[in-house]
Every structure is written in structure tokens, then in C-alpha cells.
Short mmCIF file of C-alpha atoms and ligand atoms in Angstrom, two decimals:
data_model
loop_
_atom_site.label_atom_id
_atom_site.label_comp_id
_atom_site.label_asym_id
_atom_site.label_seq_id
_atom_site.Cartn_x
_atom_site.Cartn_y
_atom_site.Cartn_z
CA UNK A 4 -3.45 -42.24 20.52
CA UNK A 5 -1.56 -39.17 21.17
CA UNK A 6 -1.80 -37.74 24.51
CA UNK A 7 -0.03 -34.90 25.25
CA UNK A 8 2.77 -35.21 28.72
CA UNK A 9 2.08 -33.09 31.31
CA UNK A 10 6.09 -32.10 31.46
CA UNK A 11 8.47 -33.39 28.70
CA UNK A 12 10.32 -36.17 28.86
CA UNK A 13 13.77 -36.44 28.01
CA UNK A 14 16.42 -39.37 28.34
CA UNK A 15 20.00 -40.02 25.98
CA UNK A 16 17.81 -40.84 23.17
CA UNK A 17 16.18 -37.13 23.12
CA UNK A 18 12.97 -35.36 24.45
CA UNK A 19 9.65 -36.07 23.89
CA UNK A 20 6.47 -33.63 24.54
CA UNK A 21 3.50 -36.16 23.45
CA UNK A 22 3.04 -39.70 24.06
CA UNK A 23 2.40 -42.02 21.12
CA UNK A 24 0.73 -45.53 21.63
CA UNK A 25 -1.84 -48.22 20.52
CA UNK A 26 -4.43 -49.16 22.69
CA UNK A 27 -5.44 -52.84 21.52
CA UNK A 28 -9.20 -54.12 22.26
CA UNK A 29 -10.06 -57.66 22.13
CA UNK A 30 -13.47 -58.60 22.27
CA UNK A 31 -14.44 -62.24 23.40
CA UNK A 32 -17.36 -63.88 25.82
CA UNK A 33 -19.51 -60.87 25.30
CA UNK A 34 -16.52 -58.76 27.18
CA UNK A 35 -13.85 -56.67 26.73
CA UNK A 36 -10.00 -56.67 27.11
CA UNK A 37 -7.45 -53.62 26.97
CA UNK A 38 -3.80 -53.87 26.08
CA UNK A 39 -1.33 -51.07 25.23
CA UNK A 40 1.39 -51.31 22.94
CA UNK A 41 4.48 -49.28 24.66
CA UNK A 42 6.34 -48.80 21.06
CA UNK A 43 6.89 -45.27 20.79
CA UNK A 44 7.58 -42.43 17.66
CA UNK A 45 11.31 -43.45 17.05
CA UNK A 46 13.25 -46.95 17.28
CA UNK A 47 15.59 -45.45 19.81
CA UNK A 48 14.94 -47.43 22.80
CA UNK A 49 13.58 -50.38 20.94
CA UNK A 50 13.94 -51.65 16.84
CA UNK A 51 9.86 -50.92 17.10
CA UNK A 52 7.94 -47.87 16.72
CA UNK A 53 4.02 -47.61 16.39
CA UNK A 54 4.20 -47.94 12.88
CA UNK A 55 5.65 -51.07 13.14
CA UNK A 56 3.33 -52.23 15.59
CA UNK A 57 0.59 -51.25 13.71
CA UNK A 58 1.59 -53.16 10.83
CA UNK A 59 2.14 -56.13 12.66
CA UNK A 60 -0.83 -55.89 14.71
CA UNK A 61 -2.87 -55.77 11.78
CA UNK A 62 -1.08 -57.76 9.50
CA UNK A 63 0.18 -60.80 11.34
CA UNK A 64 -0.92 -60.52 14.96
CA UNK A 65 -4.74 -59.89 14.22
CA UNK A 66 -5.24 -63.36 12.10
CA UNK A 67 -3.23 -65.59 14.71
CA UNK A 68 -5.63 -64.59 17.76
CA UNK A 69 -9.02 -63.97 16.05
CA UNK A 70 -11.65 -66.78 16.26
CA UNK A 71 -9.37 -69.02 17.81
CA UNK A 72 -10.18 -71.04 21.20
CA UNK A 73 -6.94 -70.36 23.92
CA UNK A 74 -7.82 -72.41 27.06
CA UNK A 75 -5.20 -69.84 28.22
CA UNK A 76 -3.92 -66.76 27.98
CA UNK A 77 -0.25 -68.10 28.42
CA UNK A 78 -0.65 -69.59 25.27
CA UNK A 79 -0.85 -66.45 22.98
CA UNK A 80 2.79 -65.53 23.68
CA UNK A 81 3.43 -68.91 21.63
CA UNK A 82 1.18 -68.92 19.22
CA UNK A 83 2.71 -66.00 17.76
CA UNK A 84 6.08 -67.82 17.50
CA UNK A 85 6.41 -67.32 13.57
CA UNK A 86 6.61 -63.56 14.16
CA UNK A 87 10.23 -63.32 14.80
CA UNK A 88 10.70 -60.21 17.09
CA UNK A 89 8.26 -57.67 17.47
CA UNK A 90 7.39 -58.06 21.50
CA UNK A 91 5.72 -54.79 21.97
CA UNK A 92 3.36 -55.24 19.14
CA UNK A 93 2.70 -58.56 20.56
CA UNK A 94 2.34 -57.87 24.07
CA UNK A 95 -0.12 -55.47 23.73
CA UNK A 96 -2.69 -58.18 22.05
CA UNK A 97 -1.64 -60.42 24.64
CA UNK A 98 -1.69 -58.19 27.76
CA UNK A 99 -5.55 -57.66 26.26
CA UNK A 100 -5.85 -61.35 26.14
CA UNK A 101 -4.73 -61.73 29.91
CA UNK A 102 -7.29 -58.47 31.02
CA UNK A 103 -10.41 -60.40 29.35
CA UNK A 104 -9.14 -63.70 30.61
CA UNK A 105 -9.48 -62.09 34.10
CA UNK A 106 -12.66 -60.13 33.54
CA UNK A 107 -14.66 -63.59 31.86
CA UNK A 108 -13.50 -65.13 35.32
CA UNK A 109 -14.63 -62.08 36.60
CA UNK A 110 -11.51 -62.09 39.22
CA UNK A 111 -8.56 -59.44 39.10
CA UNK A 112 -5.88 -59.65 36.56
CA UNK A 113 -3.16 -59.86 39.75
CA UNK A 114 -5.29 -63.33 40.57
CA UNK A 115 -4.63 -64.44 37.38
CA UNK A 116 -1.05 -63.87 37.25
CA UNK A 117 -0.62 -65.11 40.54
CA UNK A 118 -0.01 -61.42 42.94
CA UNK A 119 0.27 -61.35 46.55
CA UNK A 120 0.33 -58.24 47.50
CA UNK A 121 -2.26 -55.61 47.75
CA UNK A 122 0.19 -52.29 47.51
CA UNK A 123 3.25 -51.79 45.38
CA UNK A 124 6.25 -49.85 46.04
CA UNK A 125 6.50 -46.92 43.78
CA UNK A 126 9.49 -44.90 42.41
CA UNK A 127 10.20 -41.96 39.48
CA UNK A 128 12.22 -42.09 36.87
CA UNK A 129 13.16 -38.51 36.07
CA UNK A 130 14.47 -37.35 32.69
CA UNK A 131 17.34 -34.91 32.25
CA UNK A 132 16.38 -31.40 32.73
CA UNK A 133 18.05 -28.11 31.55
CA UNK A 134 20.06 -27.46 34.16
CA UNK A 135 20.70 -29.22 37.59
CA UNK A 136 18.87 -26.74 39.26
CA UNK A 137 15.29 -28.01 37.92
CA UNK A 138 16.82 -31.11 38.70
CA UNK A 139 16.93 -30.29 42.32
CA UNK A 140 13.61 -28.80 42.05
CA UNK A 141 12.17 -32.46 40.51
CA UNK A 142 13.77 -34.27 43.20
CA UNK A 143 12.93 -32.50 46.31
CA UNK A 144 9.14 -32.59 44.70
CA UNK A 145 9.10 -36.49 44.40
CA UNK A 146 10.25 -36.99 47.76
CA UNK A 147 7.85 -35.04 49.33
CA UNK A 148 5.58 -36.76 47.30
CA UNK A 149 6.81 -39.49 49.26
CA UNK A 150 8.12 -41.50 45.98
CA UNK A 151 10.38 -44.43 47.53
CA UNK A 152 13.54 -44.00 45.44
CA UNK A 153 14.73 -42.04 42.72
CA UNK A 154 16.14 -42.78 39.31
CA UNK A 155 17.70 -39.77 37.07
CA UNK A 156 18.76 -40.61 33.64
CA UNK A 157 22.07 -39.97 32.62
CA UNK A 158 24.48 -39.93 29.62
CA UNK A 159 27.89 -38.36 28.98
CA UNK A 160 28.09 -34.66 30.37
CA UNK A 161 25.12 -34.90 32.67
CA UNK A 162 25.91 -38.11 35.19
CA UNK A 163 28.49 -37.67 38.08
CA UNK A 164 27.50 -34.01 38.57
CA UNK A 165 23.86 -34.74 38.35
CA UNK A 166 24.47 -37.56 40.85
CA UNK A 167 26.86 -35.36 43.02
CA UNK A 168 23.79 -32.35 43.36
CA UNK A 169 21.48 -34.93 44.12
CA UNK A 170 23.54 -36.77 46.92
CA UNK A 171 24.83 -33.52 48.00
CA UNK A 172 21.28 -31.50 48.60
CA UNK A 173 19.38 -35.03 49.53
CA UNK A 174 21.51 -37.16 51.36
CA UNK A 175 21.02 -40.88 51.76
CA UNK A 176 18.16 -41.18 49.92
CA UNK A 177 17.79 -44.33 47.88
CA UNK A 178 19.11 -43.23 44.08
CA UNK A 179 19.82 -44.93 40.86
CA UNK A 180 20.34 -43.99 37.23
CA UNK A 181 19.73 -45.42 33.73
CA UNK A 182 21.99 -44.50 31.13
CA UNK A 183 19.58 -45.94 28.10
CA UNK A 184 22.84 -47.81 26.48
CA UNK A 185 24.51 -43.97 26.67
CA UNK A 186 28.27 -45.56 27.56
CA UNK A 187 30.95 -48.01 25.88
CA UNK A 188 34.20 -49.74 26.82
CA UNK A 189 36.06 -46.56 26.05
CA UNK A 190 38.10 -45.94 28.70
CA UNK A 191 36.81 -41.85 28.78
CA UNK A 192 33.44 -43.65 29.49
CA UNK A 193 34.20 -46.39 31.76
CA UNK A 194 36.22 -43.77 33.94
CA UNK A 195 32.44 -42.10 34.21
CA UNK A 196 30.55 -44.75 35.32
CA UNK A 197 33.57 -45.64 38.09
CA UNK A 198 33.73 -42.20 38.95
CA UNK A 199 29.40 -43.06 40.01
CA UNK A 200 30.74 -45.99 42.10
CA UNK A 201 31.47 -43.17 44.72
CA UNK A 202 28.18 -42.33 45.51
CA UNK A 203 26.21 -45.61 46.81
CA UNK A 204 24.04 -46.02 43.90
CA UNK A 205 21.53 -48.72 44.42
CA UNK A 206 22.58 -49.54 40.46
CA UNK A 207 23.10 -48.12 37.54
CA UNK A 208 20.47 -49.05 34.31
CA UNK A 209 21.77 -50.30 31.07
CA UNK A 210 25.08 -48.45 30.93
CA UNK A 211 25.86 -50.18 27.32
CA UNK A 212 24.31 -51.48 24.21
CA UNK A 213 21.47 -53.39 24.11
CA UNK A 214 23.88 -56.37 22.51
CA UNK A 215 26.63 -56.22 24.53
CA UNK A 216 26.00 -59.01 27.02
CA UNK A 217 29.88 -59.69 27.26
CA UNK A 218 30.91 -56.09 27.82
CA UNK A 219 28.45 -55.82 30.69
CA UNK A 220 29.97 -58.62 31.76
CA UNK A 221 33.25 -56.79 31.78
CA UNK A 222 32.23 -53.56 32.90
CA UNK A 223 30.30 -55.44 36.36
CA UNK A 224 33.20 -56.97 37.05
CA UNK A 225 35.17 -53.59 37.27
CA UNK A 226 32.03 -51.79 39.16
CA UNK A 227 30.91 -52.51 42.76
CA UNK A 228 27.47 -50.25 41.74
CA UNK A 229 25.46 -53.34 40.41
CA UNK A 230 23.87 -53.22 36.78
CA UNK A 231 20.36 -53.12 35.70
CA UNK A 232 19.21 -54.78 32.15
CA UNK A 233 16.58 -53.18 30.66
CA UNK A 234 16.88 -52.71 26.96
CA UNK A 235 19.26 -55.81 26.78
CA UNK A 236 16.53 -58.61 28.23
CA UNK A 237 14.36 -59.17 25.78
CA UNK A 238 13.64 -62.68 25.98
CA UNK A 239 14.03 -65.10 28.72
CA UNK A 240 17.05 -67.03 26.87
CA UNK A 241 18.59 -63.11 27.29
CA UNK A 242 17.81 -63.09 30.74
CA UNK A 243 19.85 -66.38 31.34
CA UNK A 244 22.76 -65.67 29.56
CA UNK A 245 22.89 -62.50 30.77
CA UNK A 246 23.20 -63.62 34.42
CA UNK A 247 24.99 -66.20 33.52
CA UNK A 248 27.80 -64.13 32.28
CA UNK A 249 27.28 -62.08 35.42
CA UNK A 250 25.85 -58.77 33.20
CA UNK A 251 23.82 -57.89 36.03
CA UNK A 252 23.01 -58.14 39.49
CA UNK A 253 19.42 -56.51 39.51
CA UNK A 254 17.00 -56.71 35.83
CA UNK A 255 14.09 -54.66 35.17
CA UNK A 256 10.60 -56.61 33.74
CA UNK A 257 8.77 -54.89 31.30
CA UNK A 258 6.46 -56.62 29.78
CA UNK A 259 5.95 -55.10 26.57
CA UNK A 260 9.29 -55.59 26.07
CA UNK A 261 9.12 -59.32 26.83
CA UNK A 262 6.08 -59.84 24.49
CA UNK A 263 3.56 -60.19 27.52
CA UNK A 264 2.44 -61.33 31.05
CA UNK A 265 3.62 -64.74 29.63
CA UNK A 266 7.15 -64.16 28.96
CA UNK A 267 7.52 -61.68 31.64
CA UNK A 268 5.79 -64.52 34.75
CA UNK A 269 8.84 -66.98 33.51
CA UNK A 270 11.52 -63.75 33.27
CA UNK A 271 10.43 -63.51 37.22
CA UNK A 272 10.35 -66.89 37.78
CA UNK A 273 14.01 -67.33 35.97
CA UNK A 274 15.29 -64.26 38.17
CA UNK A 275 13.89 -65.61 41.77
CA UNK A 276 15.21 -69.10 40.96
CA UNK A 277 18.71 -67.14 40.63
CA UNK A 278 18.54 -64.55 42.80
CA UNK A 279 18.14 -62.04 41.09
CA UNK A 280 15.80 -59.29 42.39
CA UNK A 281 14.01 -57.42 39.47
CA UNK A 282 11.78 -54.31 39.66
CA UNK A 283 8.51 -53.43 37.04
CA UNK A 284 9.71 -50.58 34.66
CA UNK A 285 7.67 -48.24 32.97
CA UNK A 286 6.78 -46.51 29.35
CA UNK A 287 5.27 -43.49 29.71
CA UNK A 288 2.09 -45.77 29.88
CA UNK A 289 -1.59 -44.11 29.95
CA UNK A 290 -3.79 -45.20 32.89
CA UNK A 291 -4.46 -48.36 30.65
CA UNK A 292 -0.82 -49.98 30.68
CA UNK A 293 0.06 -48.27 33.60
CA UNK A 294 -2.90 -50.42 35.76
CA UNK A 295 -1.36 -53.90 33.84
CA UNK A 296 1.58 -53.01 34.95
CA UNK A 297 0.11 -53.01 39.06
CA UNK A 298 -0.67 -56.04 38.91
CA UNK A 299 2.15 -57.80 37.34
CA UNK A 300 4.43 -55.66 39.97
CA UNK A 301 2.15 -57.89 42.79
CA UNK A 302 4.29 -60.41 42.33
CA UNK A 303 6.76 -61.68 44.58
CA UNK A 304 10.19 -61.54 43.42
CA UNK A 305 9.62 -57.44 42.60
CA UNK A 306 11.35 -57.01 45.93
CA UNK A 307 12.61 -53.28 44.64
CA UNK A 308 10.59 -50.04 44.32
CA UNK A 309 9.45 -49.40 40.33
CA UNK A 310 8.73 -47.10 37.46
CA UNK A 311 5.19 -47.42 38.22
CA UNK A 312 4.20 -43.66 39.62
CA UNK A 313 1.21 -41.67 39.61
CA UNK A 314 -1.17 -40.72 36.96
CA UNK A 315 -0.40 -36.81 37.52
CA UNK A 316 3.29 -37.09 36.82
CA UNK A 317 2.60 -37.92 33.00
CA UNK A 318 -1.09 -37.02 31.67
CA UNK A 319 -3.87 -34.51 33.06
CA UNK A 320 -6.41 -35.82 33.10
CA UNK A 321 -5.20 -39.82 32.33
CA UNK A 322 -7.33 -41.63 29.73
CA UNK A 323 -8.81 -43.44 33.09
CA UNK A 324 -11.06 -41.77 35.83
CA UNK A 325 -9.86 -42.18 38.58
CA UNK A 326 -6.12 -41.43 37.63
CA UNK A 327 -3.71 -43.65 39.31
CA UNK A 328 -2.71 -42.27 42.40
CA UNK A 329 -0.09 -42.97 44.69
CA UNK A 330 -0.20 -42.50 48.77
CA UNK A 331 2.36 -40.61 51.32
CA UNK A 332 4.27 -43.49 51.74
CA UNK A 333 5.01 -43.85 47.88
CA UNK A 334 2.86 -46.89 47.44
CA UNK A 335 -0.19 -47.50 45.19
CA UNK A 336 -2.91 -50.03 46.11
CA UNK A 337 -3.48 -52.95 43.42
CA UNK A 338 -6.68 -53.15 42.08
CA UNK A 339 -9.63 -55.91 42.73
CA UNK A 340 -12.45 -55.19 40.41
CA UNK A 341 -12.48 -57.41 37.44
CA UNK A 342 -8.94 -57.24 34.94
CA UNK A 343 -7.17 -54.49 35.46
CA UNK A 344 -9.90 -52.85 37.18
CA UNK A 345 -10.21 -48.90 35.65
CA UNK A 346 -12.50 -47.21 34.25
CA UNK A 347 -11.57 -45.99 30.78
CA UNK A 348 -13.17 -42.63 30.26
CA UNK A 349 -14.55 -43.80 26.03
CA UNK A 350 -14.65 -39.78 25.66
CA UNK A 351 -10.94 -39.33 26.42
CA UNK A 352 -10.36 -42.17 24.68
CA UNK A 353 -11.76 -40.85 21.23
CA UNK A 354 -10.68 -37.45 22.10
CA UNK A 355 -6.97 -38.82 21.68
CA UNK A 356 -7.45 -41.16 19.05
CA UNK A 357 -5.74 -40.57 15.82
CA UNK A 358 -6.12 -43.85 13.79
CA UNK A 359 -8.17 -46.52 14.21
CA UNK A 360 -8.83 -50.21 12.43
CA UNK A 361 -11.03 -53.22 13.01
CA UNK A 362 -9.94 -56.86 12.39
CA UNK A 363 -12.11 -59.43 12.11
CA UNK A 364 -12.34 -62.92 11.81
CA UNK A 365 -12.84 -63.28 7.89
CA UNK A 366 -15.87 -65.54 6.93
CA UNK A 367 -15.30 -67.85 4.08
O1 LIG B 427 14.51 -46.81 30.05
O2 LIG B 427 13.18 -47.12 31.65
C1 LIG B 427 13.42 -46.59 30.55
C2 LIG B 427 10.59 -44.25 29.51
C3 LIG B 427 10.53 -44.51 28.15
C4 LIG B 427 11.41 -45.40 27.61
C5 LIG B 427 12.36 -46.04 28.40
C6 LIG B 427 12.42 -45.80 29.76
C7 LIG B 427 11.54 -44.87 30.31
C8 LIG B 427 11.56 -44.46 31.71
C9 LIG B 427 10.30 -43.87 32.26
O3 LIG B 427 12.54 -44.49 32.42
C10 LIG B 427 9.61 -44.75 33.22
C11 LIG B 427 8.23 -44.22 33.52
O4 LIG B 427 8.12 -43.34 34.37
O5 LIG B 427 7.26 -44.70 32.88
MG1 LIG B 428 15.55 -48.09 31.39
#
């Protein structure tokens, strides 16, 4: 699909206008399950893109799930085990696995992951702007959207005086930022992300590379802002090394870049067992990834306020109907219709599709 953003989007990797993904059906049971893959265009924030996905979707995923029995949808996750890497291609098959799991049962995809609450706590992420007076105009327009806490991104020339106009013009409020693996041990850089340590930042997101388990290590031990993993945990063997080289304080679950509800239910299990509070980040997802994403953020050990925001803030109209919405308070009600419970508009749907292929289960 390509759908184009309502505003662009733009983080240390660069600035996107459209949003790229795969939406993945799986047909079983005489229903239907929806997955999206959250690869995007370029391997910035992940080694996949959608062509990569694609291919392995096609190529490798498709013949490991077709026309075969799972008593469960946790068992997809490891059935693709010979597929070294790849998450986000796999997650979106499996995320479709989980949605018709739930539907067959005809319960809601939070029962089947095990959810307990019936409202999540919403946040925004907002990108870096052109100058840091649209990003005071952003900010003041997501709190009085009632948004519970903001995240800016930063990198290297727009962090402490992005962080300074916010605190400065908004007080208290509760603020983060994610750096997207912007910063390194160099002292020029580490000097940065001390200098944020000034302003009460509820953490900052993925200051280094993806790799660098022992430099986070390093650099939390010199900060008193806690760290956030994103990019770094993509597996739950990450996850507890990570914490147990003290990397981070707080992790974010995504599950596309776990490789599924499977992965990401022990990630949360791992962090809860170890006290580690995580949140639900976000893609860029349509209203198709976007409701997954609700439900897994029922769960709970996501004690902090998420990516997960409205609809509006990303695609007019959403390839749902009803968008996503979120209320005054900044939360947004979790679904209980069957799966992830939206309606996908089909005429949106086709309207943004650019490619399309069936698999099949090949008759000998
Ligand atoms: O690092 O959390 C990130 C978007 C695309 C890729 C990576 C990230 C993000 C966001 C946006 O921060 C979260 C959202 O609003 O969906
Ligand atoms: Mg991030």
C-alpha cells in the first residue's frame, strides 16, 4: 500500500511524506485475518524494507504457514525458526494468524493475548520540524488534544534546545525523546545527552546503535535520565542481556519488530518479571496495525503512556471506518468485536494498493 501522511514525518534517519506497508491476509475456517508488515521504504530504522518483506513473505513465509494445522497461534513465531532474521516480515503473517485465531473463537484479539484493560493510555511521538517554532505549535496542539505525554525526536543540532523550548513554553508536562541511534561515545555527543539530564526527561529512546548493548550500558551508568531500547531489542535473548547489562531502565514492545504477538507476550513477560516497565511503540501503522497494536498495549506490564495515537494524526481518511480516535483524557478504548475489531473500508483498501500476490497451498 501507499497511503499518503497527513503531515510528514521526519526523525534522524530523514523525512518521509507517504507511508509504505504490506497488509498480509490469511484466510482459514471460512474467515479472515489482517496483519501489517511495519517495514518501511529504506533499511534505516531496521535491516528490512518492504521489498524484503515481500520477498520473504512470498518466498519463505507463505509455504511454512499455508495448509498447515497450528493448534495455536503462538506457534507460528517458531515455526518460522529457519528464517534467520526478518521479524517484520514475519510478524505481519503472524499478527494475521493471532486476528483469525480470535475472530474463529469469535472473542477479541486482547482476550486472546490475555488484556485487562478496556482503555489505553495514549501519547505522540512528534518528528523534527523546521524550526522550533512549529515545534511549539505541534506541542501545544497535542496537549490540548489531551495526548498524555510527549516524545520529540532528536539528533545532533536539534535536542537540548528543542527540549529547552518545550520545557520552557510547557512546563512540567510529561516529555521524552528518541534519538533513533543518532549519538555515540564521543565525548561531543555524550556531553549532549548529559546536557538533557537537566530537564526531567521521563527517558531518553535509543540514544546509540542498535548493537551497542555495552555502550548503553556505559552511557546509563553516566545518565540519571533512564534509557529506552527500541531498535536494539529485537529478540527476547536482547531483551535479557540488555537489562542485564543495565542498558536500560524502561524498553519499548513493538511487535513487528519482535516477529509477533508471540515474541512480544514473553518480551512483556521477561520485562514484568524484572521490573522493567515497557510502553507499545508505533510505525506509522494504518488503522489495521494500529488496532493490533490496542490490544497488545491491554496488557498489564504497559504501565507507561504509548505511540499508539489517533487515526487523524497520520492518514485522512485511515484505511478503517471508523478511524481510531482518541478521547480528552488522551486514552483510546480497546476494542470487543471479534480480532481486532475494525472495519476495513475494501475500497480504501484497493484505492491504496500498489502490488498485490496470492499464495497458495500448492496441490501435488
Ligand atoms: O523510533 O519509535 C520510532 C516511526 C517510525 C519508525 C520508528 C519510530 C517511529 C515513531 C512514530 O516514533 C511512532 C508513531 O506515532 O507511530
Ligand atoms: Mg523509537
Amino acid at each position: 500500500m501507499k497511503l499518503p501522511l497527513v503531515h510528514f514525518f521526519e526523525t534522524s534517519f530523514g523525512r518521509i511524506h507517504d507511508k509504505h506497508c504490506i497488509i498480509v491476509r490469511v484466510d482459514g475456517g471460512g474467515l479472515t485475518g489482517y496483519g501489517e508488515c511495519v517495514a518501511e521504504q529504506d533499511p534505516y530504522y531496521s535491516a528490512e524494507t518492504n521489498e524484503t518483506a515481500w520477498h520473504i513473505v512470498t518466498s519463505f513465509v507463505a509455504p511454512r504457514v499455508i495448509g498447515v494445522d497450528f493448534a495455536h497461534p503462538r506457534d507460528v513465531f517458531p515455526a518460522l525458526k529457519a528464517i534467520r532474521g526478518h521479524n517484520m516480515a514475519k510478524a505481519a503473517v503472524e499478527m494475521a494468524a493471532w486476528d483469525l485465531y480470535a475472530r474463529l473463537r469469535g472473542e477479541p484479539l486482547h482476550a486472546a493475548l490475555g488484556g485487562v484493560r478496556g482503555r489505553i493510555a495514549s501519547g505522540v511521538s512528534i518528528g523534527i520540524q523546521d524550526s522550533l517554532g512549529d515545534l511549539e505549535a505541534k506541542v501545544e496542539r497535542e496537549l490540548a488534544a489531551g495526548y498524555q505525554r510527549i516524545k520529540i525526536k532528536i539528533k545532533p543540532g536539534w535536542d537540548v534546545a528543542a527540549v529547552e523550548t518545550v520545557r520552557r513554553r510547557f512546563g512540567s508536562i510529561p516529555l521524552m525523546v528518541d534519538a533513533n541511534a543518532a549519538y555515540t561515545m564521543d565525548t561531543p555527543s555524550v556531553d549532549r545527552l548529559k546536557r538533557l539530564d537537566d530537564y526531567q526527561l521521563m527517558m531518553i529512546e535509543q540514544p546509540l546503535d542498535y548493537g551497542d548493548i555495552t555502550d548503553h550500558a556505559e552511557l546509563q551508568s553516566r545518565l540519571t535520565t533512564p534509557i529506552c531500547l527500541d531498535e536494539s531489542i529485537t529478540s527476547v535473548s536482547a531483551a535479557r542481556d540488555a537489562i542485564a547489562a543495565g542498558a536500560c531502565r524502561i524498553i519499548n514492545i513493538k511487535p513487528g519488530r519482535m516477529g509477533g504477538f508471540g515474541p512480544s507476550l514473553e518480551l512483556h513477560d521477561l520485562c514484568a518479571r524484572r521490573g522493567i516497565p515497557v510502553w507499545h511503540g508505533g510505525m506509522l501503522e494504518s488503522g489495521i496495525g494500529r488496532a493490533a497494536n490496542i490490544h497488545l498495549a491491554s496488557l498489564p506490564n504497559f504501565t507507561l503512556p504509548g505511540d499508539i495515537a489517533a487515526s487523524r494524526r497520520y492518514f485522512d481518511p485511515d484505511l478503517i471506518d471508523p478511524p481510531i480516535e482518541a478521547a480528552a483524557d488522551g486514552t483510546i478504548g480497546v476494542p470487543d468485536g471479534p480480532g481486532i475489531s475494525v472495519s476495513i473500508r475494501e475500497d480504501r483498501l484497493d484505492r491504496a494498493t500498489i502490488r498485490r500476490e496470492v499464495c497458495e497451498h500448492a496441490t501435488v
